[in-house]
Tab-separated table of C-alpha atoms (C1' of nucleotides) in Angstrom:
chain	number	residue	atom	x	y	z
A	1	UNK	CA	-5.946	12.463	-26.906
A	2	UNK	CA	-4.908	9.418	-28.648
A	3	UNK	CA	-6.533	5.960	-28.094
A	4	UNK	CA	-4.535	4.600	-25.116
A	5	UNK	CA	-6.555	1.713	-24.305
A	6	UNK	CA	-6.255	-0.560	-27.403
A	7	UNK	CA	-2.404	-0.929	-26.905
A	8	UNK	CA	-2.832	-0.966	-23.350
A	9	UNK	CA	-5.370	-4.236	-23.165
A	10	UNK	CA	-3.020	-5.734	-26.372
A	11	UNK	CA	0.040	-5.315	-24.202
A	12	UNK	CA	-1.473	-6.254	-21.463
A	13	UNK	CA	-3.078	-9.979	-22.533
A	14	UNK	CA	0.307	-11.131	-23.459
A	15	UNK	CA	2.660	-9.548	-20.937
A	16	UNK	CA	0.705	-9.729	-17.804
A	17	UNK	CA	1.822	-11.154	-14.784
A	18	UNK	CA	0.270	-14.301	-13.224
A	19	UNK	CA	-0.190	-13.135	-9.557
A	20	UNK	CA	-2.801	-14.987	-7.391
A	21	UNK	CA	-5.586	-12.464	-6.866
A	22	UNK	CA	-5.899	-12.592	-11.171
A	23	UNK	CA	-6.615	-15.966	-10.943
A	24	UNK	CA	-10.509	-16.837	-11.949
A	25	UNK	CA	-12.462	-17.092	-8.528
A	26	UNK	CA	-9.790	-15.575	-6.449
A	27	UNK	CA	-13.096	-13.930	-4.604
A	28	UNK	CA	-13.915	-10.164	-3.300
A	29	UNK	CA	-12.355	-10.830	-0.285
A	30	UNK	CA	-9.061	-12.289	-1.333
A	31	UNK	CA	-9.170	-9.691	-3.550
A	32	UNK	CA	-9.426	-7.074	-0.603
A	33	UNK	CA	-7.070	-8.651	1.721
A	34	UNK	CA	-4.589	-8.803	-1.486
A	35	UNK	CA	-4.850	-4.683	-1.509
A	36	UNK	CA	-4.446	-3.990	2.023
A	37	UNK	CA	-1.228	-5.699	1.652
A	38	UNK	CA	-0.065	-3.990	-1.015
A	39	UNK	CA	-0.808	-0.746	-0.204
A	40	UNK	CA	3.000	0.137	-0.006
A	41	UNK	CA	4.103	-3.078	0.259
A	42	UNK	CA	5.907	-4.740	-2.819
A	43	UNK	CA	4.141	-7.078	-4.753
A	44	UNK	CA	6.846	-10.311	-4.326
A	45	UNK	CA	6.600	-9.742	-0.491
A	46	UNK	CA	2.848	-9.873	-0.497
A	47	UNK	CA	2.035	-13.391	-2.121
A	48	UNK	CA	3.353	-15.406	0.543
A	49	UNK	CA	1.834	-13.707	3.779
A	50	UNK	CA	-1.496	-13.176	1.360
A	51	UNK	CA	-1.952	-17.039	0.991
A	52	UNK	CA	-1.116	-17.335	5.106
A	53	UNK	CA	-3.818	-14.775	5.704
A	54	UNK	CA	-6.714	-16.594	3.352
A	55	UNK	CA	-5.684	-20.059	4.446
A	56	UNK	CA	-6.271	-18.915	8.231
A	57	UNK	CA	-9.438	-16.515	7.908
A	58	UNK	CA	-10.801	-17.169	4.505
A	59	UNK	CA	-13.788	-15.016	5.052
A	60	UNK	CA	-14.045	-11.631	6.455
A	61	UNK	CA	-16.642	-13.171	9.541
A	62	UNK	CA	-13.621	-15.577	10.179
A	63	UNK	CA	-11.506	-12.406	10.632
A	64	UNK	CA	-13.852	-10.522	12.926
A	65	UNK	CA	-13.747	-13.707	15.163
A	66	UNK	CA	-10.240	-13.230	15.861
A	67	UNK	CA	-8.543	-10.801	18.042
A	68	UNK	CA	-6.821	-7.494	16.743
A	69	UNK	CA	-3.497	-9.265	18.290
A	70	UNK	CA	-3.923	-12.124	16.175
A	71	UNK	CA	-4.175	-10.137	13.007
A	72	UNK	CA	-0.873	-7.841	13.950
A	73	UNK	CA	0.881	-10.777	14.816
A	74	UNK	CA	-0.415	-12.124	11.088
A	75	UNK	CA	0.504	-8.879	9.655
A	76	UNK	CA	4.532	-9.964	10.730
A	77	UNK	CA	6.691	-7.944	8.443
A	78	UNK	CA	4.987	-6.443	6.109
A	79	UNK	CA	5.105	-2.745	7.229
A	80	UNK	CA	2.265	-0.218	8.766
A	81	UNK	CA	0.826	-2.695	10.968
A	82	UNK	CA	-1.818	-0.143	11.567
A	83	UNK	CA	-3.065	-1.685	8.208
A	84	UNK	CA	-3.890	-5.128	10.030
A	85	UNK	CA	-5.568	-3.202	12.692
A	86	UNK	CA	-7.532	-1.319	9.895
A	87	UNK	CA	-8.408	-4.914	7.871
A	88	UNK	CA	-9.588	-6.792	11.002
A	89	UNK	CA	-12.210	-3.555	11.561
A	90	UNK	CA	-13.076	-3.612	8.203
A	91	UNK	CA	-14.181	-7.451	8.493
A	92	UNK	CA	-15.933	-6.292	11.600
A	93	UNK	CA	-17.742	-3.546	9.603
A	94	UNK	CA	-18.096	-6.127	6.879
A	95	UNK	CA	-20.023	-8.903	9.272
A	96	UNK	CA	-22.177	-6.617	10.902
A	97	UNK	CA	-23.013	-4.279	8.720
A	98	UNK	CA	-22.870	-6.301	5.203
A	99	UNK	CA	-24.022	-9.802	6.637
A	100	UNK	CA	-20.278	-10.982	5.885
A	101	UNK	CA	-19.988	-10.347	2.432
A	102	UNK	CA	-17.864	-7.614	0.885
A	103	UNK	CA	-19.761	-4.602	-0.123
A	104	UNK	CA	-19.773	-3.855	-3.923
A	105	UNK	CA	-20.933	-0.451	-4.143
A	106	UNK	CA	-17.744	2.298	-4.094
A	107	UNK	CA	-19.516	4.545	-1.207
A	108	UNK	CA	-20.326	1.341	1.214
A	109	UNK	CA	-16.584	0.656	0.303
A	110	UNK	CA	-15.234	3.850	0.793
A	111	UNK	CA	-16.968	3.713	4.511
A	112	UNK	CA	-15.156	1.235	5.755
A	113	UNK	CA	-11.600	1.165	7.988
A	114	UNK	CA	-8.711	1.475	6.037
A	115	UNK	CA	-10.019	1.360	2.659
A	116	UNK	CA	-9.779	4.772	0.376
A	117	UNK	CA	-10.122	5.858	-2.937
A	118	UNK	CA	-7.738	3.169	-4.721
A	119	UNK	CA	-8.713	0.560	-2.456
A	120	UNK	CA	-12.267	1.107	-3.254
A	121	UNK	CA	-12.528	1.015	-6.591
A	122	UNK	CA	-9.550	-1.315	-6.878
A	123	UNK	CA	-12.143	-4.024	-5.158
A	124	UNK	CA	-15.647	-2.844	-7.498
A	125	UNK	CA	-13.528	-3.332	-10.482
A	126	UNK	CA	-11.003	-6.386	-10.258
A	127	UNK	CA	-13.358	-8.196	-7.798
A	128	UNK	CA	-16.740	-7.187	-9.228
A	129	UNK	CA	-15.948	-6.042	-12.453
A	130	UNK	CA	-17.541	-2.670	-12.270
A	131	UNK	CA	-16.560	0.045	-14.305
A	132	UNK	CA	-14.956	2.841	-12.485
A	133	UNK	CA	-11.255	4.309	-12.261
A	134	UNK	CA	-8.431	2.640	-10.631
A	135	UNK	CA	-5.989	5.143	-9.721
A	136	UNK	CA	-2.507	3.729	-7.770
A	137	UNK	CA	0.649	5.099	-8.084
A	138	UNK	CA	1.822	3.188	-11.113
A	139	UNK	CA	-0.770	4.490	-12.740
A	140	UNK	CA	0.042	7.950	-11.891
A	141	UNK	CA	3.398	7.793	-13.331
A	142	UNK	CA	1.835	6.663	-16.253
A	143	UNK	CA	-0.383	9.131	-17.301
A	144	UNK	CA	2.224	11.777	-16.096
A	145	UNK	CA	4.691	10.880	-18.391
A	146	UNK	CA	2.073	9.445	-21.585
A	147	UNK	CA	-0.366	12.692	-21.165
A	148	UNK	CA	1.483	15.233	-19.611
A	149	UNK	CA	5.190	14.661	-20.402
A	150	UNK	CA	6.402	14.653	-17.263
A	151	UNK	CA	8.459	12.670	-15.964
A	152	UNK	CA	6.530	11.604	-12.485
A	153	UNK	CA	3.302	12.674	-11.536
A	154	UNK	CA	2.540	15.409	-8.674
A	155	UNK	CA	1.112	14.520	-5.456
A	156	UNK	CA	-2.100	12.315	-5.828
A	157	UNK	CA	-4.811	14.407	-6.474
A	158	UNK	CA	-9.011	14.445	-7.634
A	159	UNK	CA	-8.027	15.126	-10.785
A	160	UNK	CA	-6.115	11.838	-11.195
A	161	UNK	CA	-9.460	9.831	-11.284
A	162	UNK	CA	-11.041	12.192	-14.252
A	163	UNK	CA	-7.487	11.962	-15.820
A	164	UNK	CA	-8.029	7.926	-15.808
A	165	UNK	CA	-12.028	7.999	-16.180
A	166	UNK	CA	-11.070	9.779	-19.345
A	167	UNK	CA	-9.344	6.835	-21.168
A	168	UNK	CA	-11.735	4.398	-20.014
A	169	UNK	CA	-13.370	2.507	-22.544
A	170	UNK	CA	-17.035	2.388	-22.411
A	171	UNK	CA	-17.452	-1.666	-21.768
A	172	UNK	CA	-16.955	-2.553	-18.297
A	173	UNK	CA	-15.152	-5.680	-18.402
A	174	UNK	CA	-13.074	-3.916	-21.140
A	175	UNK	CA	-12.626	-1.030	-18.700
A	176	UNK	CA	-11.345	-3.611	-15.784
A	177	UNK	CA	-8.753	-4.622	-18.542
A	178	UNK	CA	-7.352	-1.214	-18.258
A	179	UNK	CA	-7.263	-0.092	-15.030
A	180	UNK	CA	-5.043	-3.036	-14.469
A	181	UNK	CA	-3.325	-2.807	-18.152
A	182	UNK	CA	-2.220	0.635	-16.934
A	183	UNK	CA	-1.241	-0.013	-13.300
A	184	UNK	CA	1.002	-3.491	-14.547
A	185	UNK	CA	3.053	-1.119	-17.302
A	186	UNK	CA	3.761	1.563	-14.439
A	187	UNK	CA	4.586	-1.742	-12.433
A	188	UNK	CA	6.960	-3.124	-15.170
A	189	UNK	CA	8.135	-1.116	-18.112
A	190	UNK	CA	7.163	2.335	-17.068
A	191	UNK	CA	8.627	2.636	-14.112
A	192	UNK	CA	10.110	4.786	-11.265
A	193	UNK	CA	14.377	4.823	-11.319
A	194	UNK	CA	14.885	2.798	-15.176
A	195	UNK	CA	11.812	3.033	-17.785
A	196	UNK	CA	12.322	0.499	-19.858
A	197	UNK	CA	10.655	2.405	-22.886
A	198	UNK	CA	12.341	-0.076	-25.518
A	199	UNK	CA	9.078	-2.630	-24.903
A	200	UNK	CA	6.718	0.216	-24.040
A	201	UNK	CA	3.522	-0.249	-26.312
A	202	UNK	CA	2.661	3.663	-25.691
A	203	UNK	CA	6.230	5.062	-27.286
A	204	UNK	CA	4.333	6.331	-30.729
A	205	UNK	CA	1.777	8.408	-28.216
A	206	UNK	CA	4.194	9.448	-25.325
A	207	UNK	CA	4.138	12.864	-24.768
A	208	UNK	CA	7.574	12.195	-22.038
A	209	UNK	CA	9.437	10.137	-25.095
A	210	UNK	CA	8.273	12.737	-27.565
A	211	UNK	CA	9.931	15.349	-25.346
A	212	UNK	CA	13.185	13.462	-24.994
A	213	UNK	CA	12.250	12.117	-21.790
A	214	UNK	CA	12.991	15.467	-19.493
A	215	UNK	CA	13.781	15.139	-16.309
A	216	UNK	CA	10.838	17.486	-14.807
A	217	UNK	CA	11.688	17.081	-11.427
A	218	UNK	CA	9.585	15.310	-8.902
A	219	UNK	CA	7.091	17.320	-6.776
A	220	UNK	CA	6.547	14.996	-4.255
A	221	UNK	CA	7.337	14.914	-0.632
A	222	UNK	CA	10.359	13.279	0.465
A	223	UNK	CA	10.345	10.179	3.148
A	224	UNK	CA	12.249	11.593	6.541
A	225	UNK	CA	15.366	9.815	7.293
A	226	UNK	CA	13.759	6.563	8.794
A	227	UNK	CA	17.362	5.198	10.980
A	228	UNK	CA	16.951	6.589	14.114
A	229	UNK	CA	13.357	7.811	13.401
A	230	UNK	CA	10.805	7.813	16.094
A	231	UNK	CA	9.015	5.241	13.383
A	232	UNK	CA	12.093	3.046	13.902
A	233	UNK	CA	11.557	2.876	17.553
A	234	UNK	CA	7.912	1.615	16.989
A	235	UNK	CA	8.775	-1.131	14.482
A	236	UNK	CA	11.208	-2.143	17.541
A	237	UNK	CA	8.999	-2.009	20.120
A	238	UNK	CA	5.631	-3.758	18.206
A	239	UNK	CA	8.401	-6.660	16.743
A	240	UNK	CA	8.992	-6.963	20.535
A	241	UNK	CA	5.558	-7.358	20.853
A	242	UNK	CA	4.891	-9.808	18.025
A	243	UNK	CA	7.993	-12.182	19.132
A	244	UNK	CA	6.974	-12.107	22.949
A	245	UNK	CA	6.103	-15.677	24.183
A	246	UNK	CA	4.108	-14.650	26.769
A	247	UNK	CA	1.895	-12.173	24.664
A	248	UNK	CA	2.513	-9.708	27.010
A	249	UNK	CA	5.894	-7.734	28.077
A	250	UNK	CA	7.072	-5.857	31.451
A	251	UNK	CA	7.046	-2.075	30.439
A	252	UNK	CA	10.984	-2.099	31.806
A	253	UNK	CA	12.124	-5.138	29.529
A	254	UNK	CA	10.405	-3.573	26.038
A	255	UNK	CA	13.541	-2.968	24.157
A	256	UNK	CA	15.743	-2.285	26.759
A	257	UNK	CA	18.590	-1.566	24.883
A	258	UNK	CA	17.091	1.234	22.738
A	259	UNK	CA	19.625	4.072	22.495
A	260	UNK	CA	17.221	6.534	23.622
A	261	UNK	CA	14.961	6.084	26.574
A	262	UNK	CA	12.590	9.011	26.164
A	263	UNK	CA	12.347	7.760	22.044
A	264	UNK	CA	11.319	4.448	23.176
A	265	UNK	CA	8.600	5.810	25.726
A	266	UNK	CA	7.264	7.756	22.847
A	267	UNK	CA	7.179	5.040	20.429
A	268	UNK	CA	4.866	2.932	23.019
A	269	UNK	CA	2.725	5.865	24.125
A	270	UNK	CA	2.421	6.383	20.170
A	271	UNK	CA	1.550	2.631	19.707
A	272	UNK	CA	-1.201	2.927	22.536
A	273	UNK	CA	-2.759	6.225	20.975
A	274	UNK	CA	-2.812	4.244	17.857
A	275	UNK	CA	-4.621	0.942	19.454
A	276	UNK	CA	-1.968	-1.046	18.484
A	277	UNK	CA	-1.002	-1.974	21.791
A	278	UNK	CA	-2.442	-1.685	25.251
A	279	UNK	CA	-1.028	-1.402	28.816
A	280	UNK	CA	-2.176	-3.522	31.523
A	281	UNK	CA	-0.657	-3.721	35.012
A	282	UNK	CA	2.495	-2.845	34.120
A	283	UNK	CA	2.499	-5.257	31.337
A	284	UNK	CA	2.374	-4.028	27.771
A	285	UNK	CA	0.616	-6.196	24.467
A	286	UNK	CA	-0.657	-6.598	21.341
A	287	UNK	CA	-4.574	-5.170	21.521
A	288	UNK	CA	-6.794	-8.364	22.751
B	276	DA	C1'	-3.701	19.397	3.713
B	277	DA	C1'	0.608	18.185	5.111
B	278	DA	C1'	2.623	15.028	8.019
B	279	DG	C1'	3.122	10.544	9.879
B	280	DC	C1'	3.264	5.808	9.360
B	281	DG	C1'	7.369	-0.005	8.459
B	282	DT	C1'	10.198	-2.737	6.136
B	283	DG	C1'	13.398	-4.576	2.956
B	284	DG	C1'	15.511	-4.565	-1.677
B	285	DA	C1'	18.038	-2.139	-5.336
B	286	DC	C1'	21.635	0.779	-6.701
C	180	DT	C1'	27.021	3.907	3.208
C	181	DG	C1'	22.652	6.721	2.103
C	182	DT	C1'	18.823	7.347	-0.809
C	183	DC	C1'	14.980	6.007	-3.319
C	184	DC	C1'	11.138	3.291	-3.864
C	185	DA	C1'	6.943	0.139	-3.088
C	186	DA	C1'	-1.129	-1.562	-5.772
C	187	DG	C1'	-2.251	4.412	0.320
C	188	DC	C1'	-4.576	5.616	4.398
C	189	DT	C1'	-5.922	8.620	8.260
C	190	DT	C1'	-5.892	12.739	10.876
DNA sequence: AAAGCGTGGAC
DNA sequence: TGTCCAAGCTT
């Protein structure tokens, strides 16, 4: 395989981007609130409910504190509240089983709420500097279409953290300089719907561009129709939630106007099995 | 292990 | 308009 990570950490010192968890002393747990949020979330809507978040609870024992309704309500738009839900138990985790400091080793990571495989490592290496491999979806795409010619990777897989481990350099801080070399190109030039392979620093070793840049297909599963979607009627319903005054709504006066009663009962018996509301004499709110 | 889970922007 | 896409996770 040719040497990937020279032009990679090249490319990457002058065209990175200047986000706020790269700045020096952004801090392991501005660091892990900054991935929760972007786990599916864009990047530009991030930055300005990230800095909300830190300025409010700007350590994980400030979190736990605070009740799961506060942290939902935080959460606002950004999409699978279930993820605020997951980051306020993590900073419970974190307090009482880390003595409020996030955990550094990959396994105590791993074990907490809402944090996986990217997360995980994505927190050893950009807030610790550890060396291990950070595997998102930009880099997937990457390493798809660089390595394997293809022109987007197959469903996330085991194999996608050897595939990365492999290119690694050996120095760790080196190593960190890659993960995130590789996951901004997939971000910016090597991307999704319009690859801009004209400032690509990997065209001479592209197996994809080599190939003519096929279009291979794309193995992965498709997102159901979301208007009308029982997931629709959920976002209505916990917006409902977030917006009420009173913290706390008459089960009759939820949405009234959704076009489908029995879709709307679903979507808050869904949101109860899910703890991310509760149902108290007759009333229904955000979890206290 | 395949399905389910929000929201908004781009084309 | 509909479709695709976005630093994934849990069950």
């Amino acid at each position: 395989m040719p040497d990937l990570a020279a032009p990679l950490v090249e490319w990457y010192r002058a065209n990175a981007r200047d986000l706020p968890w790269r700045r020096a002393g952004f801090g392991p747990w501005g660091v892990l609130v900054s991935e929760f949020m972007l786990q599916q979330t864009p990047v530009n809507r991030v930055i300005p409910h990230l800095e909300a978040w830190l300025t409010r609870w700007p350590t994980p024992t400030d979190l736990a504190a605070a009740a799961p309704a506060d942290a939902v309500r935080q959460w606002a738009n950004l999409g699978y509240p279930r993820r605020a839900l997951w980051l306020h138990r993590a900073a419970v985790e974190i307090r009482d089983r880390h003595d409020g400091v996030v955990p550094r080793d990959v396994d105590a990571l791993l074990a907490l709420t809402g944090i996986g495989d990217y997360t995980a490592r994505a927190v050893a290496v950009f807030a610790y500097g550890d060396r291990h491999p950070v595997v998102d979806t930009n880099t997937r795409r990457v390493l798809a279409r660089v390595i394997d010619g293809r022109s987007q990777p197959g469903p996330p897989s085991r194999r996608d953290l050897r595939a990365m481990e492999a290119i690694l350099p050996v120095d760790r801080t080196t190593a960190a300089v890659v993960n995130a070399a590789t996951m901004e190109l997939g971000a910016t030039v090597c991307t999704a719907r319009v690859p801009r392979c004209e400032v690509c620093p990997l065209t001479d070793r592209c197996a994809w561009l080599a190939a003519g840049r096929p279009d291979t297909g794309d193995e992965r599963r498709k997102q159901a129709r979301y208007e009308g979607s029982d997931r629709q009627a959920r976002g209505a319903v916990l917006k409902a939630l977030r917006d009420a005054a009173t913290h706390a709504v008459p089960l009759a006066e939820v949405v009234p106007d959704w076009p489908d009663r029995l879709q709307r009962d679903r979507a808050i018996d869904s949101l109860i099995a899910d703890g991310l509301a509760e149902a108290v004499d007759g009333l229904l709110r955000l979890p206290v």
